[in-house]
């Protein structure tokens, strides 16, 4: 069965699937199989990053699948150590080389630290010459996003931020809507923490629709027009996470889920100075 995945249109006219497959924390040796399984299941958006150290395996899976390039939507991200205008462009070339591609569909600044202004200017150049069809950011809280938009030419096409039923980001989404920045969720299942799959409200709504808790949590995001990129290495879960487009949550169910917002991340505090210092020193083999 081929699942029809809806698309959103980014602020530069590029169309992006509303649902994709993320490969964070999938070890390099498992990534090729996982991505091949995901493409077989019907995913066309693959989300990786130089920092995940599995771009080569993603590239091998893309080559093995033989799907026409224009049917795929490939995202990768630039890590902080490679920020700055010149080093960003070189790091982009290395990512493309590892992925075996000649262009990207979406290239993101992974974090809002270090010389992200210099890096953004490099991304603007890559966007202008067509090697990155769209460019965006990740983990940008509203203040930094507004600042970046104010002082640069190209408005980010997307901002990929932690978003799930426990951390809903409604004010972030309002700001992004005002500026035409597509909201993309990472950790849509809260990475499976916080007893996520036993949440009584989600369990109750899942029963009412004869669906899984994962499907309710993901449906809630896509119904808010937020792009989701859940991760699983299990083909049965990949298929389950795709199967969101033949049911709707009612207004009452959306309102019950809205009550679950804690307003803070259970995963990572981007405002904690110790975290900022730590992240700024993390090096990857990019
Ligand atoms: P996630 O919320 O997608 O959770 C993944 C975990 O949920 C898996 O380990 C799996 O055990 C479980 N799971 C998946 N489907 C399930 C199902 N149907 N039933 C039960 N359990 C299920 O977390 P994530 O992988 O961190 O986030 C998704 C993607 O977002 C990543 O793979 C990555 O591409 C991206 N991401 C980006 C950033 C960033 O800083 N930009 C950070 C984290 C993740």
CSV table of C-alpha atoms and ligand atoms in Angstrom, one decimal:
chain,number,residue,atom,x,y,z
A,1,UNK,CA,0.0,0.0,0.0
A,2,UNK,CA,1.4,3.4,-0.9
A,3,UNK,CA,0.5,6.1,1.6
A,4,UNK,CA,-0.2,9.5,0.2
A,5,UNK,CA,1.7,12.1,2.3
A,6,UNK,CA,0.5,15.7,2.2
A,7,UNK,CA,3.0,18.5,1.4
A,8,UNK,CA,3.5,22.0,2.7
A,9,UNK,CA,4.8,24.8,0.5
A,10,UNK,CA,7.8,26.6,2.0
A,11,UNK,CA,8.2,30.4,1.8
A,12,UNK,CA,10.2,30.1,-1.5
A,13,UNK,CA,7.7,27.8,-3.2
A,14,UNK,CA,9.6,24.5,-2.5
A,15,UNK,CA,7.2,21.7,-1.6
A,16,UNK,CA,8.1,19.6,1.5
A,17,UNK,CA,6.4,16.4,2.7
A,18,UNK,CA,4.5,17.0,6.0
A,19,UNK,CA,6.0,13.7,7.3
A,20,UNK,CA,9.4,12.2,7.0
A,21,UNK,CA,11.9,9.9,8.6
A,22,UNK,CA,14.6,11.0,11.1
A,23,UNK,CA,17.9,9.1,11.7
A,24,UNK,CA,19.3,10.6,14.8
A,25,UNK,CA,21.0,8.0,17.1
A,26,UNK,CA,20.8,5.3,14.5
A,27,UNK,CA,24.3,3.8,14.4
A,28,UNK,CA,26.1,4.1,11.0
A,29,UNK,CA,26.0,0.3,10.5
A,30,UNK,CA,22.2,0.2,10.9
A,31,UNK,CA,21.3,3.3,9.0
A,32,UNK,CA,21.4,2.0,5.4
A,33,UNK,CA,18.9,-0.7,6.3
A,34,UNK,CA,16.7,1.6,8.3
A,35,UNK,CA,16.6,4.2,5.5
A,36,UNK,CA,16.0,1.5,2.8
A,37,UNK,CA,13.1,0.2,4.9
A,38,UNK,CA,11.7,3.7,5.4
A,39,UNK,CA,11.8,4.4,1.7
A,40,UNK,CA,10.2,1.1,1.0
A,41,UNK,CA,7.4,2.0,3.6
A,42,UNK,CA,6.7,5.2,1.6
A,43,UNK,CA,8.8,7.9,3.4
A,44,UNK,CA,10.3,10.4,0.9
A,45,UNK,CA,11.7,13.0,3.4
A,46,UNK,CA,14.9,11.8,5.1
A,47,UNK,CA,16.3,14.0,8.0
A,48,UNK,CA,20.0,13.5,8.9
A,49,UNK,CA,22.9,15.8,10.1
A,50,UNK,CA,26.6,15.9,9.8
A,51,UNK,CA,26.6,15.5,13.6
A,52,UNK,CA,24.7,12.2,13.3
A,53,UNK,CA,27.8,10.7,11.5
A,54,UNK,CA,25.6,8.5,9.3
A,55,UNK,CA,25.3,10.6,6.1
A,56,UNK,CA,27.3,8.0,4.1
A,57,UNK,CA,24.9,5.3,5.1
A,58,UNK,CA,21.9,7.5,4.2
A,59,UNK,CA,23.6,8.1,0.8
A,60,UNK,CA,24.1,4.4,0.2
A,61,UNK,CA,20.4,3.7,1.0
A,62,UNK,CA,19.3,6.5,-1.4
A,63,UNK,CA,21.5,5.0,-4.2
A,64,UNK,CA,20.2,1.5,-3.5
A,65,UNK,CA,16.6,2.5,-3.6
A,66,UNK,CA,16.8,4.0,-7.1
A,67,UNK,CA,13.9,6.4,-6.4
A,68,UNK,CA,14.0,9.4,-8.8
A,69,UNK,CA,15.8,12.2,-7.1
A,70,UNK,CA,13.0,14.7,-7.5
A,71,UNK,CA,10.7,12.5,-5.5
A,72,UNK,CA,13.0,12.6,-2.5
A,73,UNK,CA,13.4,15.4,0.0
A,74,UNK,CA,16.8,15.2,1.7
A,75,UNK,CA,17.7,17.4,4.7
A,76,UNK,CA,21.0,17.6,6.5
A,77,UNK,CA,22.5,20.0,9.0
A,78,UNK,CA,25.7,22.0,9.6
A,79,UNK,CA,27.3,21.5,12.9
A,80,UNK,CA,28.7,24.5,15.0
A,81,UNK,CA,32.4,23.6,14.6
A,82,UNK,CA,31.9,24.3,10.8
A,83,UNK,CA,30.2,27.7,11.3
A,84,UNK,CA,31.6,30.8,9.6
A,85,UNK,CA,31.2,31.6,6.0
A,86,UNK,CA,34.1,29.7,4.4
A,87,UNK,CA,34.1,26.7,6.6
A,88,UNK,CA,30.3,26.3,6.2
A,89,UNK,CA,30.6,26.1,2.5
A,90,UNK,CA,33.3,23.5,2.7
A,91,UNK,CA,31.3,21.4,5.2
A,92,UNK,CA,28.3,21.6,2.9
A,93,UNK,CA,30.4,20.1,0.1
A,94,UNK,CA,31.6,17.3,2.4
A,95,UNK,CA,28.0,16.5,3.4
A,96,UNK,CA,26.9,16.4,-0.2
A,97,UNK,CA,29.8,14.1,-1.0
A,98,UNK,CA,29.0,11.7,1.8
A,99,UNK,CA,25.3,11.7,0.7
A,100,UNK,CA,26.3,11.1,-2.9
A,101,UNK,CA,24.1,14.0,-4.0
A,102,UNK,CA,24.6,17.2,-6.1
A,103,UNK,CA,22.0,19.2,-4.2
A,104,UNK,CA,20.0,19.2,-1.0
A,105,UNK,CA,16.3,20.0,-0.5
A,106,UNK,CA,16.8,21.6,2.9
A,107,UNK,CA,20.0,22.6,4.7
A,108,UNK,CA,19.8,23.7,8.3
A,109,UNK,CA,22.0,25.4,10.8
A,110,UNK,CA,21.9,22.8,13.6
A,111,UNK,CA,22.2,25.1,16.6
A,112,UNK,CA,21.9,28.8,17.3
A,113,UNK,CA,25.5,29.2,18.7
A,114,UNK,CA,28.9,30.3,17.5
A,115,UNK,CA,29.3,32.2,14.2
A,116,UNK,CA,25.8,31.4,12.9
A,117,UNK,CA,25.6,34.7,11.1
A,118,UNK,CA,28.7,33.8,8.9
A,119,UNK,CA,27.2,30.4,8.4
A,120,UNK,CA,23.8,31.8,7.4
A,121,UNK,CA,25.5,34.0,4.7
A,122,UNK,CA,27.1,30.9,3.3
A,123,UNK,CA,23.7,29.1,3.3
A,124,UNK,CA,22.2,32.1,1.5
A,125,UNK,CA,24.8,31.7,-1.3
A,126,UNK,CA,24.1,28.0,-1.5
A,127,UNK,CA,20.5,28.8,-1.8
A,128,UNK,CA,21.0,31.4,-4.5
A,129,UNK,CA,23.1,29.0,-6.6
A,130,UNK,CA,20.5,26.3,-6.2
A,131,UNK,CA,22.7,23.7,-4.4
A,132,UNK,CA,20.4,24.0,-1.4
A,133,UNK,CA,16.8,24.4,-2.7
A,134,UNK,CA,15.7,25.6,0.8
A,135,UNK,CA,17.7,26.7,3.8
A,136,UNK,CA,16.6,26.9,7.4
A,137,UNK,CA,17.6,26.7,11.0
A,138,UNK,CA,17.1,24.4,14.0
A,139,UNK,CA,16.7,25.0,17.7
A,140,UNK,CA,16.2,28.7,17.2
A,141,UNK,CA,14.1,30.1,20.0
A,142,UNK,CA,11.9,33.1,19.0
A,143,UNK,CA,14.3,35.8,20.0
A,144,UNK,CA,17.2,34.4,17.9
A,145,UNK,CA,14.9,33.7,15.0
A,146,UNK,CA,13.5,37.2,15.0
A,147,UNK,CA,17.1,38.6,15.1
A,148,UNK,CA,18.4,36.4,12.3
A,149,UNK,CA,15.4,37.4,10.1
A,150,UNK,CA,15.8,41.1,10.8
A,151,UNK,CA,19.5,41.2,9.8
A,152,UNK,CA,19.6,39.0,6.8
A,153,UNK,CA,18.2,38.7,3.3
A,154,UNK,CA,16.8,35.2,3.1
A,155,UNK,CA,14.1,34.3,5.7
A,156,UNK,CA,14.7,30.7,6.9
A,157,UNK,CA,12.3,28.3,5.1
A,158,UNK,CA,11.9,26.1,8.3
A,159,UNK,CA,12.9,26.0,11.9
A,160,UNK,CA,13.3,22.5,13.3
A,161,UNK,CA,12.6,22.6,17.0
A,162,UNK,CA,11.7,20.1,19.7
A,163,UNK,CA,7.9,19.9,19.6
A,164,UNK,CA,5.5,17.3,21.1
A,165,UNK,CA,2.5,17.1,23.3
A,166,UNK,CA,4.5,17.8,26.4
A,167,UNK,CA,6.3,20.8,24.9
A,168,UNK,CA,3.9,22.4,22.4
A,169,UNK,CA,5.6,25.6,21.2
A,170,UNK,CA,2.4,27.5,20.3
A,171,UNK,CA,4.0,30.9,20.7
A,172,UNK,CA,7.0,29.8,18.6
A,173,UNK,CA,4.5,28.6,15.9
A,174,UNK,CA,2.7,32.0,16.0
A,175,UNK,CA,5.9,33.8,15.4
A,176,UNK,CA,7.0,31.4,12.6
A,177,UNK,CA,3.6,31.8,10.9
A,178,UNK,CA,4.0,35.6,11.0
A,179,UNK,CA,7.3,35.3,9.2
A,180,UNK,CA,6.5,32.5,6.9
A,181,UNK,CA,8.8,30.0,8.6
A,182,UNK,CA,7.6,26.4,8.5
A,183,UNK,CA,7.5,24.7,11.9
A,184,UNK,CA,9.2,21.3,11.9
A,185,UNK,CA,9.1,19.1,15.0
A,186,UNK,CA,12.0,17.1,16.3
A,187,UNK,CA,11.4,14.5,19.0
A,188,UNK,CA,7.7,14.3,18.1
A,189,UNK,CA,7.3,11.3,20.5
A,190,UNK,CA,9.4,13.0,23.2
A,191,UNK,CA,12.1,10.4,22.3
A,192,UNK,CA,9.9,7.9,24.1
A,193,UNK,CA,10.7,9.4,27.6
A,194,UNK,CA,8.3,10.8,30.3
A,195,UNK,CA,6.2,7.6,30.2
A,196,UNK,CA,5.0,9.1,26.9
A,197,UNK,CA,3.2,6.0,25.6
A,198,UNK,CA,1.3,5.5,28.9
A,199,UNK,CA,0.0,9.1,29.0
A,200,UNK,CA,-3.6,8.6,30.2
A,201,UNK,CA,-5.1,11.3,27.9
A,202,UNK,CA,-3.3,10.0,24.8
A,203,UNK,CA,-4.2,6.4,25.7
A,204,UNK,CA,-7.9,7.4,26.1
A,205,UNK,CA,-8.0,9.2,22.7
A,206,UNK,CA,-6.1,6.3,21.0
A,207,UNK,CA,-8.7,3.9,22.3
A,208,UNK,CA,-11.5,6.1,20.9
A,209,UNK,CA,-9.9,6.0,17.4
A,210,UNK,CA,-8.6,2.5,17.6
A,211,UNK,CA,-5.1,3.9,17.0
A,212,UNK,CA,-1.8,3.8,18.8
A,213,UNK,CA,-0.6,6.5,21.2
A,214,UNK,CA,2.2,7.3,18.7
A,215,UNK,CA,-0.3,7.9,15.9
A,216,UNK,CA,-2.4,10.2,18.1
A,217,UNK,CA,0.7,12.2,19.1
A,218,UNK,CA,1.9,12.5,15.5
A,219,UNK,CA,-1.6,13.2,14.2
A,220,UNK,CA,-1.9,16.1,16.7
A,221,UNK,CA,1.3,17.6,15.2
A,222,UNK,CA,0.4,17.3,11.5
A,223,UNK,CA,-3.1,18.6,12.3
A,224,UNK,CA,-1.3,21.7,13.5
A,225,UNK,CA,0.5,21.8,10.1
A,226,UNK,CA,3.8,21.0,11.8
A,227,UNK,CA,6.2,18.8,9.8
A,228,UNK,CA,7.1,15.6,11.7
A,229,UNK,CA,10.1,13.3,11.3
A,230,UNK,CA,9.7,10.4,13.8
A,231,UNK,CA,12.4,7.8,14.1
A,232,UNK,CA,12.2,4.0,14.4
A,233,UNK,CA,14.3,1.2,13.1
A,234,UNK,CA,11.4,-1.2,13.1
A,235,UNK,CA,9.5,-1.5,9.8
A,236,UNK,CA,6.1,-2.1,11.6
A,237,UNK,CA,6.5,1.2,13.6
A,238,UNK,CA,7.7,3.0,10.4
A,239,UNK,CA,4.4,1.9,8.8
A,240,UNK,CA,2.4,2.8,11.9
A,241,UNK,CA,3.9,6.3,12.0
A,242,UNK,CA,3.0,6.9,8.4
A,243,UNK,CA,-0.6,6.0,8.8
A,244,UNK,CA,-2.0,9.3,10.0
A,245,UNK,CA,-4.0,10.7,7.1
A,246,UNK,CA,-7.3,8.9,7.2
A,247,UNK,CA,-8.6,10.2,10.5
A,248,UNK,CA,-8.9,13.5,12.4
A,249,UNK,CA,-8.8,14.5,16.0
A,250,UNK,CA,-11.9,16.4,17.1
A,251,UNK,CA,-11.7,20.0,18.5
A,252,UNK,CA,-12.4,18.5,21.9
A,253,UNK,CA,-9.5,16.0,21.6
A,254,UNK,CA,-7.2,18.8,20.4
A,255,UNK,CA,-8.2,20.9,23.4
A,256,UNK,CA,-7.6,18.0,25.8
A,257,UNK,CA,-4.1,17.4,24.4
A,258,UNK,CA,-3.4,21.2,24.6
A,259,UNK,CA,-3.8,20.8,28.4
A,260,UNK,CA,-0.7,18.5,28.4
A,261,UNK,CA,1.7,21.3,27.6
A,262,UNK,CA,4.4,21.7,30.3
A,263,UNK,CA,5.9,24.7,28.5
A,264,UNK,CA,9.4,23.3,28.9
A,265,UNK,CA,11.7,20.8,27.3
A,266,UNK,CA,12.1,17.4,29.0
A,267,UNK,CA,15.2,16.8,26.8
A,268,UNK,CA,17.5,19.8,26.6
A,269,UNK,CA,17.6,23.3,28.0
A,270,UNK,CA,19.0,25.6,25.3
A,271,UNK,CA,19.1,28.5,27.7
A,272,UNK,CA,21.3,26.8,30.4
A,273,UNK,CA,24.8,28.4,30.0
A,274,UNK,CA,26.5,25.1,30.9
A,275,UNK,CA,24.7,23.4,28.1
A,276,UNK,CA,25.6,26.2,25.7
A,277,UNK,CA,29.3,25.9,26.7
A,278,UNK,CA,29.2,22.1,26.5
A,279,UNK,CA,27.5,22.0,23.1
A,280,UNK,CA,29.9,24.6,21.6
A,281,UNK,CA,32.8,22.3,22.4
A,282,UNK,CA,31.3,19.1,20.9
A,283,UNK,CA,33.2,18.0,17.9
A,284,UNK,CA,32.2,15.5,15.2
A,285,UNK,CA,34.0,13.8,12.4
A,286,UNK,CA,32.4,16.1,9.8
B,1,LIG,P1,11.3,10.6,18.5
B,1,LIG,O1,10.4,11.4,19.3
B,1,LIG,O2,11.0,10.4,17.0
B,1,LIG,O3,11.4,9.2,19.2
B,1,LIG,C1,12.0,8.1,18.7
B,1,LIG,C2,11.8,6.9,19.6
B,1,LIG,O4,10.4,6.6,19.8
B,1,LIG,C3,12.5,5.7,19.0
B,1,LIG,O5,13.7,5.5,19.6
B,1,LIG,C4,11.5,4.6,19.2
B,1,LIG,O6,12.0,3.8,20.3
B,1,LIG,C5,10.2,5.2,19.6
B,1,LIG,N1,9.1,5.0,18.7
B,1,LIG,C6,9.1,5.4,17.4
B,1,LIG,N2,7.9,5.1,16.8
B,1,LIG,C7,7.2,4.4,17.8
B,1,LIG,C8,5.9,3.8,17.8
B,1,LIG,N3,5.1,3.8,16.7
B,1,LIG,N4,5.5,3.2,18.9
B,1,LIG,C9,6.4,3.2,20.0
B,1,LIG,N5,7.6,3.7,20.0
B,1,LIG,C10,8.0,4.4,18.9
B,1,LIG,O7,12.8,11.1,18.7
B,1,LIG,P2,14.0,11.6,17.8
B,1,LIG,O8,14.6,10.5,17.0
B,1,LIG,O9,15.0,12.3,18.7
B,1,LIG,O10,13.4,12.7,16.8
B,1,LIG,C11,13.0,12.5,15.5
B,1,LIG,C12,14.0,13.0,14.5
B,1,LIG,O11,14.2,14.4,14.8
B,1,LIG,C13,15.5,12.5,14.7
B,1,LIG,O12,15.6,11.2,14.2
B,1,LIG,C14,16.3,13.6,14.0
B,1,LIG,O13,16.2,13.4,12.6
B,1,LIG,C15,15.5,14.8,14.4
B,1,LIG,N6,16.1,15.5,15.6
B,1,LIG,C16,16.7,16.7,15.5
B,1,LIG,C17,17.3,17.4,16.5
B,1,LIG,C18,17.8,18.7,16.3
B,1,LIG,O14,18.5,19.2,17.2
B,1,LIG,N7,17.6,19.3,15.2
B,1,LIG,C19,17.3,16.8,17.8
B,1,LIG,C20,16.8,15.5,17.9
B,1,LIG,C21,16.2,14.9,16.8
